[in-house]
mmCIF file of C-alpha atoms in Angstrom:
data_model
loop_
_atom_site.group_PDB
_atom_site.id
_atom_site.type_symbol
_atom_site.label_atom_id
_atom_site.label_comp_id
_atom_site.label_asym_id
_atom_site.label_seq_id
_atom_site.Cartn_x
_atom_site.Cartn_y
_atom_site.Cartn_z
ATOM 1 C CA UNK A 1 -0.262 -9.966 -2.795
ATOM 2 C CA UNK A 2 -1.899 -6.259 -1.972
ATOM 3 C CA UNK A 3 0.763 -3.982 -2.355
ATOM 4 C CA UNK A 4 -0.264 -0.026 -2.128
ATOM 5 C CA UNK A 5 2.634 1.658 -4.055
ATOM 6 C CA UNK A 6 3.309 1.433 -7.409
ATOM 7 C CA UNK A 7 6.529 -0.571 -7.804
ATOM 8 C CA UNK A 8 8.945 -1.938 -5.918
ATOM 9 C CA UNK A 9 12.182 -4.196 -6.484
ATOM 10 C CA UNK A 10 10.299 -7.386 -6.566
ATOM 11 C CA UNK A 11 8.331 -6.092 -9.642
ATOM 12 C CA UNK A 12 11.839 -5.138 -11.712
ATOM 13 C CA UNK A 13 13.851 -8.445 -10.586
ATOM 14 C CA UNK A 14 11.280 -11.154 -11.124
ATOM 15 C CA UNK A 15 8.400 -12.324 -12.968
ATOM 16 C CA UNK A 16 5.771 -10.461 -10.902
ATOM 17 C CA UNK A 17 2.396 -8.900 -13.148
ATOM 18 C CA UNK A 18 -0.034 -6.763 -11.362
ATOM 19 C CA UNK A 19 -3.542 -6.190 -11.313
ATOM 20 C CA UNK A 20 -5.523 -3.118 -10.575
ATOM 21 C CA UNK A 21 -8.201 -3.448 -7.772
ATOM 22 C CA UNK A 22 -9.900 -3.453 -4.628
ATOM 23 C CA UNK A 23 -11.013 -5.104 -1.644
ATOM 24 C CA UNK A 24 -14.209 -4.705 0.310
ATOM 25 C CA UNK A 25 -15.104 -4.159 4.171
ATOM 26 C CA UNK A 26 -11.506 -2.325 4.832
ATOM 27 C CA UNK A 27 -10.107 0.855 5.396
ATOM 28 C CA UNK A 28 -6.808 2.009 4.889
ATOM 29 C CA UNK A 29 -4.864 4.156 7.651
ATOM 30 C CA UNK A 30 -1.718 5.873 8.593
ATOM 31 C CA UNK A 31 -2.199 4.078 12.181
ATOM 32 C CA UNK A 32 0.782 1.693 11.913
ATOM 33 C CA UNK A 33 4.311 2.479 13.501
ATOM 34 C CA UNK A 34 7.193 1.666 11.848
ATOM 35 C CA UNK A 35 10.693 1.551 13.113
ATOM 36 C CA UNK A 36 12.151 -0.606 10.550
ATOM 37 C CA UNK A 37 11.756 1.404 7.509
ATOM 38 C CA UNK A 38 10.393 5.447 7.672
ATOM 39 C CA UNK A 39 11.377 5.895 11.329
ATOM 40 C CA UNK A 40 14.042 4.685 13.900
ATOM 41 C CA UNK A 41 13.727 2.820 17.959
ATOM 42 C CA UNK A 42 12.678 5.327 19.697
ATOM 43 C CA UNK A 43 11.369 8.191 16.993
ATOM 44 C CA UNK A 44 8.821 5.713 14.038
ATOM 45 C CA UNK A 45 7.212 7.163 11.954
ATOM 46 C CA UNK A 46 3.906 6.279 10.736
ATOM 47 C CA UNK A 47 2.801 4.128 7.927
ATOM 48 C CA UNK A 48 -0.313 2.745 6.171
ATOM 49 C CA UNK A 49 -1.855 -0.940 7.627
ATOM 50 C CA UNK A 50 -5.327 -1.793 6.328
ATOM 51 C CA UNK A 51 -8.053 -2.294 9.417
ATOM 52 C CA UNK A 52 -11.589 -4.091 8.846
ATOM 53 C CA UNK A 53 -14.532 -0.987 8.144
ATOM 54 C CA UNK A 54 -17.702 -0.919 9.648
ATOM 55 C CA UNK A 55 -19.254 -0.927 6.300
ATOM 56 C CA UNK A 56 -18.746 -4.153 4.450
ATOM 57 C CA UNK A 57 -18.765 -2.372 1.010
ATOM 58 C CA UNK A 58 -15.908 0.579 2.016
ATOM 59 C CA UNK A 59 -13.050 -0.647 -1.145
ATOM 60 C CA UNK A 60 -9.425 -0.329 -0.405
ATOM 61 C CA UNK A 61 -7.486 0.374 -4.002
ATOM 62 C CA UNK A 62 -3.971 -1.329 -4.573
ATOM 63 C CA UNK A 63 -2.517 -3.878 -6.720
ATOM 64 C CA UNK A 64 -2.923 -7.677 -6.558
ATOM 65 C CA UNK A 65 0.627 -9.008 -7.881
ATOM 66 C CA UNK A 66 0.713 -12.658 -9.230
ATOM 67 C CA UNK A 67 3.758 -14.279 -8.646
ATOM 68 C CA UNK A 68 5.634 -17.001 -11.289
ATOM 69 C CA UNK A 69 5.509 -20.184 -9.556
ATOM 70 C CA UNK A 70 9.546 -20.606 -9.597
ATOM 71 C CA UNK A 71 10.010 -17.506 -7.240
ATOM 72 C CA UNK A 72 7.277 -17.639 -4.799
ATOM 73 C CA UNK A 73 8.996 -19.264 -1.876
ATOM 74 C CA UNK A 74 11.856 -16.293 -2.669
ATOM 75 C CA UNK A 75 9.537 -13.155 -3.161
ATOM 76 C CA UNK A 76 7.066 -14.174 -0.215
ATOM 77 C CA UNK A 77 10.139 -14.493 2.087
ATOM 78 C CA UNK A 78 11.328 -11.093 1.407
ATOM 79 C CA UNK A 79 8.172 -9.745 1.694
ATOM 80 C CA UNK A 80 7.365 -11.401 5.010
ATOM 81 C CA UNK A 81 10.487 -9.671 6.348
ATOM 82 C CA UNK A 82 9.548 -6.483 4.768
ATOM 83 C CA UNK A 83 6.247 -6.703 6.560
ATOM 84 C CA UNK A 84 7.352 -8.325 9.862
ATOM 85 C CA UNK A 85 6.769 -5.396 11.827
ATOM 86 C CA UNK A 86 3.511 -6.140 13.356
ATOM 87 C CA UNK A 87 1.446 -7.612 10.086
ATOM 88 C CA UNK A 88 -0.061 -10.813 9.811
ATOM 89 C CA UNK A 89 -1.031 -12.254 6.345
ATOM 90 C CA UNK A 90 -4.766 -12.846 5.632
ATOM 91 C CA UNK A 91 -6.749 -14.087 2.626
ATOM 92 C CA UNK A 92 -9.405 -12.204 1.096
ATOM 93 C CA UNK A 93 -10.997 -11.690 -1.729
ATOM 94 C CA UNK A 94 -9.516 -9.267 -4.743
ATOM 95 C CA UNK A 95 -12.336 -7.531 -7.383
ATOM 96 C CA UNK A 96 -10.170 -6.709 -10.470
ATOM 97 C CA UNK A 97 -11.244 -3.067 -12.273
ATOM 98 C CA UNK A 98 -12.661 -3.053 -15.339
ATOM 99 C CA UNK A 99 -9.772 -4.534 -17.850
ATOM 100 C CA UNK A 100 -10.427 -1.832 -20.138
ATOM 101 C CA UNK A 101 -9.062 0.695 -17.782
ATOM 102 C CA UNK A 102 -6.863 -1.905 -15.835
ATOM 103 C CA UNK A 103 -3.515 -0.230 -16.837
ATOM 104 C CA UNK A 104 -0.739 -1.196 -14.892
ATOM 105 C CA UNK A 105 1.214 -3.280 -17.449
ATOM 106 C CA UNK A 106 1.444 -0.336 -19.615
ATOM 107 C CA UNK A 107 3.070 1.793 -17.007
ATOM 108 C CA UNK A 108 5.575 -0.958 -15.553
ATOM 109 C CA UNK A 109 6.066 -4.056 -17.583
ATOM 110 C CA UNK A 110 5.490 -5.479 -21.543
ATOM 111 C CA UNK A 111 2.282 -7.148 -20.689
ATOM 112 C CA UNK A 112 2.380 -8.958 -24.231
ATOM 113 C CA UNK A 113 3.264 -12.486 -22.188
ATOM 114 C CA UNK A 114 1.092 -12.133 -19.235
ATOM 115 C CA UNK A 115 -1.983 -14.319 -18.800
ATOM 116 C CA UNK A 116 -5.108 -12.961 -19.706
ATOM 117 C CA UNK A 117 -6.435 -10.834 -16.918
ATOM 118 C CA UNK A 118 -9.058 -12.049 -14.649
ATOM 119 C CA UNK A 119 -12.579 -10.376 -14.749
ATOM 120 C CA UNK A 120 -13.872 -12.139 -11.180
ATOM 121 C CA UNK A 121 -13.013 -11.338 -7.634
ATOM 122 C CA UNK A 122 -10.718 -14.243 -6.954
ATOM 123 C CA UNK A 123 -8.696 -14.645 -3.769
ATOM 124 C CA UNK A 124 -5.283 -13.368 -2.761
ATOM 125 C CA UNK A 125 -3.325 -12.739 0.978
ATOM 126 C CA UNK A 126 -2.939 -9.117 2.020
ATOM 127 C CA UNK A 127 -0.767 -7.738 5.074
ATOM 128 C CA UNK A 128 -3.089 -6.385 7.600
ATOM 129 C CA UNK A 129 -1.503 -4.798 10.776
ATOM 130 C CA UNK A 130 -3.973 -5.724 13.635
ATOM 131 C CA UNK A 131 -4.790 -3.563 16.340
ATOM 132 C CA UNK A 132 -3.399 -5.955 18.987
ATOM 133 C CA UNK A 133 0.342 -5.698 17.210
ATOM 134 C CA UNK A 134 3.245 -4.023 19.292
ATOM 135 C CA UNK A 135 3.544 -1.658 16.592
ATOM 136 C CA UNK A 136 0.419 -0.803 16.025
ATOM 137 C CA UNK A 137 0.001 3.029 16.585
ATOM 138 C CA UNK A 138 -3.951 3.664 16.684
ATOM 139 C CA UNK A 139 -6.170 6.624 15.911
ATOM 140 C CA UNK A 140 -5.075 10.166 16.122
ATOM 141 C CA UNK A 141 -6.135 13.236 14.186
ATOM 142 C CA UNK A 142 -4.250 14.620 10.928
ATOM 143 C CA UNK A 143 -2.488 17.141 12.068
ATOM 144 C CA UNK A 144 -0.921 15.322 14.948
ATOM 145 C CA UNK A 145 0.199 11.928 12.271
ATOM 146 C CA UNK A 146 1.284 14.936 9.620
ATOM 147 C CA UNK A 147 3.517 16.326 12.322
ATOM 148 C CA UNK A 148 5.293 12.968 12.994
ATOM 149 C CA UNK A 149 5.387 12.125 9.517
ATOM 150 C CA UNK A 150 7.906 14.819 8.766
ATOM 151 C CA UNK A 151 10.112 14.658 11.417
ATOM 152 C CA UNK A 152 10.556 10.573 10.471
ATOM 153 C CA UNK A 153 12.932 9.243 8.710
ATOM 154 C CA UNK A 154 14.275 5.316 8.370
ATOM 155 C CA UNK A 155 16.209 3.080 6.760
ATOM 156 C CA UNK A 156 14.288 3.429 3.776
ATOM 157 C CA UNK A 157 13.864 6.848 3.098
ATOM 158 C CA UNK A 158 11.925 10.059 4.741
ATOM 159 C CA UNK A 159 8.157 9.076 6.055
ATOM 160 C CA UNK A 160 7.218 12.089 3.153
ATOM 161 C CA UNK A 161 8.604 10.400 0.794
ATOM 162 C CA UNK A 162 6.391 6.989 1.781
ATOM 163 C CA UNK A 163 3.315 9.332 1.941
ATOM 164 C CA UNK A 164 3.634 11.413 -1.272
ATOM 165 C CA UNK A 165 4.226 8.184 -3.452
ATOM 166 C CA UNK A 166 1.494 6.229 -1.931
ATOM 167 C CA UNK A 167 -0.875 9.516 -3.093
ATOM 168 C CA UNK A 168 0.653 9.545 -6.310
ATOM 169 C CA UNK A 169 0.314 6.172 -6.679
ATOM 170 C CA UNK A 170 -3.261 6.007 -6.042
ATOM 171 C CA UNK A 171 -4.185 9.311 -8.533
ATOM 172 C CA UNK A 172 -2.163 6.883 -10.874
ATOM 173 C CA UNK A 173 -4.126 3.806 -10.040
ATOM 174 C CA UNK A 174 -7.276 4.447 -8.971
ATOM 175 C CA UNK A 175 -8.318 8.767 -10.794
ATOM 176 C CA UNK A 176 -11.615 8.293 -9.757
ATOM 177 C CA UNK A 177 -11.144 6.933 -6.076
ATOM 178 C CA UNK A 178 -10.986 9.817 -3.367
ATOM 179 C CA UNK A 179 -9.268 8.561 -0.629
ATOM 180 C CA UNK A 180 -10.109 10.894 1.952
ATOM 181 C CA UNK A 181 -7.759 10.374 4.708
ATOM 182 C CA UNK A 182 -4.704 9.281 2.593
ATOM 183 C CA UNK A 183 -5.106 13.128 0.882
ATOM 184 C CA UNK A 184 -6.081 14.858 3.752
ATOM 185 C CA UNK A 185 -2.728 13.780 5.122
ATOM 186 C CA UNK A 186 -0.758 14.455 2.104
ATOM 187 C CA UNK A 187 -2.609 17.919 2.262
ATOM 188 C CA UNK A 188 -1.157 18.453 5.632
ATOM 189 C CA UNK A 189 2.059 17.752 5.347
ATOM 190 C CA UNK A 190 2.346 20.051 2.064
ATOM 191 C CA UNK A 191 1.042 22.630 4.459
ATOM 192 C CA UNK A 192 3.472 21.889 7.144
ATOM 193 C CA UNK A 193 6.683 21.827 4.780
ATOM 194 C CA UNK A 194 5.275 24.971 3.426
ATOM 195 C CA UNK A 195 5.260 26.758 6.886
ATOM 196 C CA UNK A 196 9.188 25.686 7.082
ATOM 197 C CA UNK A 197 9.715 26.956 3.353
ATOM 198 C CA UNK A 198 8.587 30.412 4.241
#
């Protein structure tokens, strides 16, 4: 499973080891509404869904998170109703980073038991939100998603909150990726809470 923050409940609870990587011919954007989590009926905010790129060799960073056979059928129900807002699951295919620098089980879990890490794109299902969902939200420039991002908030927490730990995440994850519109936005929304600071 492609997940795009760090950790989550699933990773704590049950035998869950991740794997640093990307996929190819995607790009990842805050074009996705969400009413379930960082925003409320009426007032979403926005979140992150990963849309096909128009060049096949654009890489979308995450984690790939292999799941112990006895709590599949648990895990992949509670993450199908985490993502039932307008995803659908697809298979693609996963290109591990280079296992020297492929750190996650030092920052989350003793990675002593795991199996040995894979070296070859291999295939795994990702959540993609298509454009033809209810919820899908669509294009629209920075300043105008960085505005709605801080006036959201959801069950889950404050849409900032969603969009700072996704950036920290990916500094974490992936130092040497720039992902341009994923910082750009973070930028902007530092600049607007700034504005309300002073």
């Amino acid at each position: 499973m492609m997940r795009q923050e760090t950790e989550d409940n699933y990773t704590l609870l049950y035998n869950i080891h991740g794997l640093i990587g990307y996929i190819k011919g995607y790009m990842r954007r805050f074009w996705q509404a969400s009413e379930d989590h960082r925003g409320v009926p009426g007032k979403p905010g926005r979140v992150v869904t990963i849309l096909p790129s128009s060049d096949p060799e654009a890489e979308v960073w995450g984690v790939a998170y292999e799941i112990a056979a006895e709590d599949e059928e648990f895990v992949t129900k509670q993450l199908d109703i985490r993502e039932k807002n307008g995803y659908n699951k697809v298979t693609d295919k996963f290109y591990p980073s280079d296992p020297e620098n492929n750190k996650l089980g030092k920052h989350f879990h003793d990675c002593s038991k795991c199996s040995q890490l894979p070296h070859e794109p291999f295939d795994l299902v990702i959540y993609v939100g298509t454009e033809d969902n209810e919820y899908f939200a669509g294009a629209a420039d920075i300043e105008s998603i960085a505005q709605q991002i801080v006036g959201s908030v959801g069950p889950s927490g404050t849409n900032i909150e969603y969009l700072y730990k996704l950036a920290s995440a990916m500094r974490l994850l992936a130092p040497g990726v720039q992902d341009e519109h994923l910082f750009a936005l973070e930028e902007a929304v530092r600049h607007l809470e700034n504005q309300v600071l002073t």
